[in-house]
Amino acid sequence: MTDVYLRRLSRWQAEQQRDVVADLHVTAYRGAAGAEYRDRQSFLNRFEQHVQRTDFDMVVADAAGLVGCAYGFRVARTGEWWSGFRDELPTEIEELTAAGRTFLLAELMVLPSQRRRGTATRLGERLLARLDADLIVAAVDRPGEGGRKTAAEETLHAWGWSKLGELGPRVASDVGPGSDAGADRETAAREVWIRRPLR
């Protein structure tokens, strides 16, 4: 088994690696047959916007080629990320967002061959290790039929995250990880998970 090394990328390096990261996205999420181009282009559109966000940060896992990636950025103080939140947003979360103290884990992806080896955990820990935020959020696909948990939901739960509520449908570029919709299309409703940084 090849060793997996983690490294942090600057905004410039992330932009330079966008095609490799998009290839990773397509392989990690394996969309419907024939949908690879749309999925890849949709991801590239979102990634181009995400890389420009305040405090964008990215960590990649490399084992003779990219095998995983995690990135995120600070949620805008305007609170627009929370538009469409279906429950009443707790005052404390509104205040943390307005104060610029909320970070969005926008993407976490690992190649199928590297799953269940701790790569995702290492990526998440490295990305979030040097945050100066007081709240971390992520939006993930809702459970499948029969209420079965998604892999993302199981991972966040195992990492000590808590489900906060649900975001209604919205433009894909604003949502975050795992969205298959194009930047001009709406996504399905997604679950919002939160965690306090470990200090």
mmCIF file of C-alpha atoms in Angstrom, residues 52-190:
data_model
loop_
_atom_site.group_PDB
_atom_site.id
_atom_site.type_symbol
_atom_site.label_atom_id
_atom_site.label_comp_id
_atom_site.label_asym_id
_atom_site.label_seq_id
_atom_site.Cartn_x
_atom_site.Cartn_y
_atom_site.Cartn_z
ATOM 1 C CA GLN A 52 -12.328 33.234 -4.466
ATOM 2 C CA ARG A 53 -14.162 33.139 -1.121
ATOM 3 C CA THR A 54 -12.796 34.711 2.040
ATOM 4 C CA ASP A 55 -10.282 32.503 3.880
ATOM 5 C CA PHE A 56 -10.411 29.733 1.262
ATOM 6 C CA ASP A 57 -8.283 26.843 2.509
ATOM 7 C CA MET A 58 -7.539 23.474 0.910
ATOM 8 C CA VAL A 59 -5.740 20.256 1.812
ATOM 9 C CA VAL A 60 -5.049 17.417 -0.628
ATOM 10 C CA ALA A 61 -4.034 13.794 -0.116
ATOM 11 C CA ASP A 62 -1.418 12.469 -2.490
ATOM 12 C CA ALA A 63 -0.223 8.907 -3.084
ATOM 13 C CA ALA A 64 1.583 9.045 -6.435
ATOM 14 C CA GLY A 65 -1.391 11.118 -7.601
ATOM 15 C CA LEU A 66 -4.280 12.949 -5.973
ATOM 16 C CA VAL A 67 -6.469 10.581 -3.915
ATOM 17 C CA GLY A 68 -8.431 13.028 -1.764
ATOM 18 C CA CYS A 69 -9.232 16.651 -1.108
ATOM 19 C CA ALA A 70 -10.948 18.836 1.486
ATOM 20 C CA TYR A 71 -11.593 22.544 1.239
ATOM 21 C CA GLY A 72 -13.722 25.279 2.667
ATOM 22 C CA PHE A 73 -14.042 28.980 3.338
ATOM 23 C CA ARG A 74 -15.545 31.489 5.715
ATOM 24 C CA VAL A 75 -19.322 31.943 5.391
ATOM 25 C CA ALA A 76 -20.207 35.485 4.257
ATOM 26 C CA ARG A 77 -21.178 37.789 7.127
ATOM 27 C CA THR A 78 -24.396 38.703 5.313
ATOM 28 C CA GLY A 79 -25.886 35.365 6.295
ATOM 29 C CA GLU A 80 -27.023 34.616 2.741
ATOM 30 C CA TRP A 81 -25.676 31.061 3.077
ATOM 31 C CA TRP A 82 -28.489 30.410 5.552
ATOM 32 C CA SER A 83 -31.266 31.558 3.180
ATOM 33 C CA GLY A 84 -33.660 28.687 2.740
ATOM 34 C CA PHE A 85 -32.917 27.245 6.189
ATOM 35 C CA ARG A 86 -36.180 25.456 7.003
ATOM 36 C CA ASP A 87 -36.087 25.747 10.778
ATOM 37 C CA GLU A 88 -35.604 28.757 12.985
ATOM 38 C CA LEU A 89 -31.917 29.586 12.931
ATOM 39 C CA PRO A 90 -30.550 29.851 16.477
ATOM 40 C CA THR A 91 -29.553 33.404 17.428
ATOM 41 C CA GLU A 92 -26.048 32.278 18.379
ATOM 42 C CA ILE A 93 -25.453 30.946 14.851
ATOM 43 C CA GLU A 94 -26.735 34.185 13.308
ATOM 44 C CA GLU A 95 -24.357 36.117 15.555
ATOM 45 C CA LEU A 96 -21.357 33.889 14.749
ATOM 46 C CA THR A 97 -22.058 34.252 11.032
ATOM 47 C CA ALA A 98 -22.428 38.054 11.285
ATOM 48 C CA ALA A 99 -19.153 38.191 13.222
ATOM 49 C CA GLY A 100 -17.333 36.227 10.491
ATOM 50 C CA ARG A 101 -16.748 33.272 12.834
ATOM 51 C CA THR A 102 -18.397 30.517 10.713
ATOM 52 C CA PHE A 103 -16.447 28.265 8.322
ATOM 53 C CA LEU A 104 -18.044 26.071 5.642
ATOM 54 C CA LEU A 105 -16.556 22.655 4.919
ATOM 55 C CA ALA A 106 -17.475 22.956 1.243
ATOM 56 C CA GLU A 107 -15.989 19.733 -0.095
ATOM 57 C CA LEU A 108 -14.501 16.491 1.185
ATOM 58 C CA MET A 109 -13.838 13.741 -1.325
ATOM 59 C CA VAL A 110 -11.714 10.608 -1.379
ATOM 60 C CA LEU A 111 -11.213 8.066 -4.144
ATOM 61 C CA PRO A 112 -13.131 4.821 -3.522
ATOM 62 C CA SER A 113 -9.829 2.875 -3.375
ATOM 63 C CA GLN A 114 -8.676 5.038 -0.439
ATOM 64 C CA ARG A 115 -11.863 4.961 1.638
ATOM 65 C CA ARG A 116 -11.998 3.338 5.064
ATOM 66 C CA ARG A 117 -8.270 3.966 5.529
ATOM 67 C CA GLY A 118 -8.517 7.177 7.541
ATOM 68 C CA THR A 119 -7.780 9.478 4.601
ATOM 69 C CA ALA A 120 -10.992 11.519 4.961
ATOM 70 C CA THR A 121 -10.442 11.884 8.706
ATOM 71 C CA ARG A 122 -6.859 13.065 8.198
ATOM 72 C CA LEU A 123 -7.962 15.540 5.504
ATOM 73 C CA GLY A 124 -10.723 16.949 7.705
ATOM 74 C CA GLU A 125 -8.467 17.263 10.738
ATOM 75 C CA ARG A 126 -5.686 18.965 8.786
ATOM 76 C CA LEU A 127 -8.059 21.408 7.087
ATOM 77 C CA LEU A 128 -9.793 22.391 10.316
ATOM 78 C CA ALA A 129 -6.697 22.352 12.570
ATOM 79 C CA ARG A 130 -5.693 25.968 12.169
ATOM 80 C CA LEU A 131 -9.119 27.577 11.950
ATOM 81 C CA ASP A 132 -9.928 30.637 13.989
ATOM 82 C CA ALA A 133 -13.674 30.106 13.484
ATOM 83 C CA ASP A 134 -16.094 29.289 16.305
ATOM 84 C CA LEU A 135 -18.485 27.209 14.182
ATOM 85 C CA ILE A 136 -17.988 24.814 11.265
ATOM 86 C CA VAL A 137 -20.907 23.952 8.985
ATOM 87 C CA ALA A 138 -21.489 21.515 6.124
ATOM 88 C CA ALA A 139 -24.476 20.824 3.881
ATOM 89 C CA VAL A 140 -24.873 17.221 2.713
ATOM 90 C CA ASP A 141 -27.344 15.204 0.680
ATOM 91 C CA ARG A 142 -30.385 14.047 2.584
ATOM 92 C CA PRO A 143 -30.712 10.358 3.492
ATOM 93 C CA GLY A 144 -31.778 8.016 0.724
ATOM 94 C CA GLU A 145 -34.976 6.039 0.506
ATOM 95 C CA GLY A 146 -35.990 4.315 3.707
ATOM 96 C CA GLY A 147 -34.068 6.876 5.753
ATOM 97 C CA ARG A 148 -30.699 5.167 5.170
ATOM 98 C CA LYS A 149 -27.853 7.441 6.153
ATOM 99 C CA THR A 150 -25.550 8.721 3.426
ATOM 100 C CA ALA A 151 -21.801 8.133 3.678
ATOM 101 C CA ALA A 152 -21.336 11.862 4.368
ATOM 102 C CA GLU A 153 -23.894 11.783 7.173
ATOM 103 C CA GLU A 154 -22.267 8.706 8.757
ATOM 104 C CA THR A 155 -18.842 10.346 8.555
ATOM 105 C CA LEU A 156 -19.942 13.636 10.114
ATOM 106 C CA HIS A 157 -21.786 11.807 12.879
ATOM 107 C CA ALA A 158 -18.687 9.683 13.623
ATOM 108 C CA TRP A 159 -16.624 12.881 13.815
ATOM 109 C CA GLY A 160 -18.905 14.360 16.482
ATOM 110 C CA TRP A 161 -20.908 16.727 14.277
ATOM 111 C CA SER A 162 -24.585 17.447 15.016
ATOM 112 C CA LYS A 163 -27.457 17.813 12.580
ATOM 113 C CA LEU A 164 -28.869 21.349 12.814
ATOM 114 C CA GLY A 165 -31.655 21.274 10.242
ATOM 115 C CA GLU A 166 -32.309 21.477 6.537
ATOM 116 C CA LEU A 167 -31.641 23.922 3.701
ATOM 117 C CA GLY A 168 -34.322 24.200 1.055
ATOM 118 C CA PRO A 169 -33.496 24.008 -2.657
ATOM 119 C CA ARG A 170 -31.152 26.737 -3.885
ATOM 120 C CA VAL A 171 -28.585 27.570 -6.527
ATOM 121 C CA ALA A 172 -25.901 24.868 -6.547
ATOM 122 C CA SER A 173 -22.919 27.209 -6.470
ATOM 123 C CA ASP A 174 -23.952 28.365 -2.994
ATOM 124 C CA VAL A 175 -24.445 24.967 -1.408
ATOM 125 C CA GLY A 176 -21.211 23.038 -1.130
ATOM 126 C CA PRO A 177 -20.160 19.405 -1.127
ATOM 127 C CA GLY A 178 -21.448 16.747 -3.431
ATOM 128 C CA SER A 179 -23.981 18.737 -5.440
ATOM 129 C CA ASP A 180 -24.569 17.384 -8.943
ATOM 130 C CA ALA A 181 -26.591 20.338 -10.197
ATOM 131 C CA GLY A 182 -25.136 22.906 -12.577
ATOM 132 C CA ALA A 183 -24.325 26.374 -11.285
ATOM 133 C CA ASP A 184 -27.522 27.717 -12.836
ATOM 134 C CA ARG A 185 -29.806 24.977 -11.524
ATOM 135 C CA GLU A 186 -31.340 24.405 -8.138
ATOM 136 C CA THR A 187 -30.225 21.603 -5.858
ATOM 137 C CA ALA A 188 -32.446 19.382 -3.779
ATOM 138 C CA ALA A 189 -32.879 20.180 -0.109
ATOM 139 C CA ARG A 190 -29.832 19.311 1.987
#
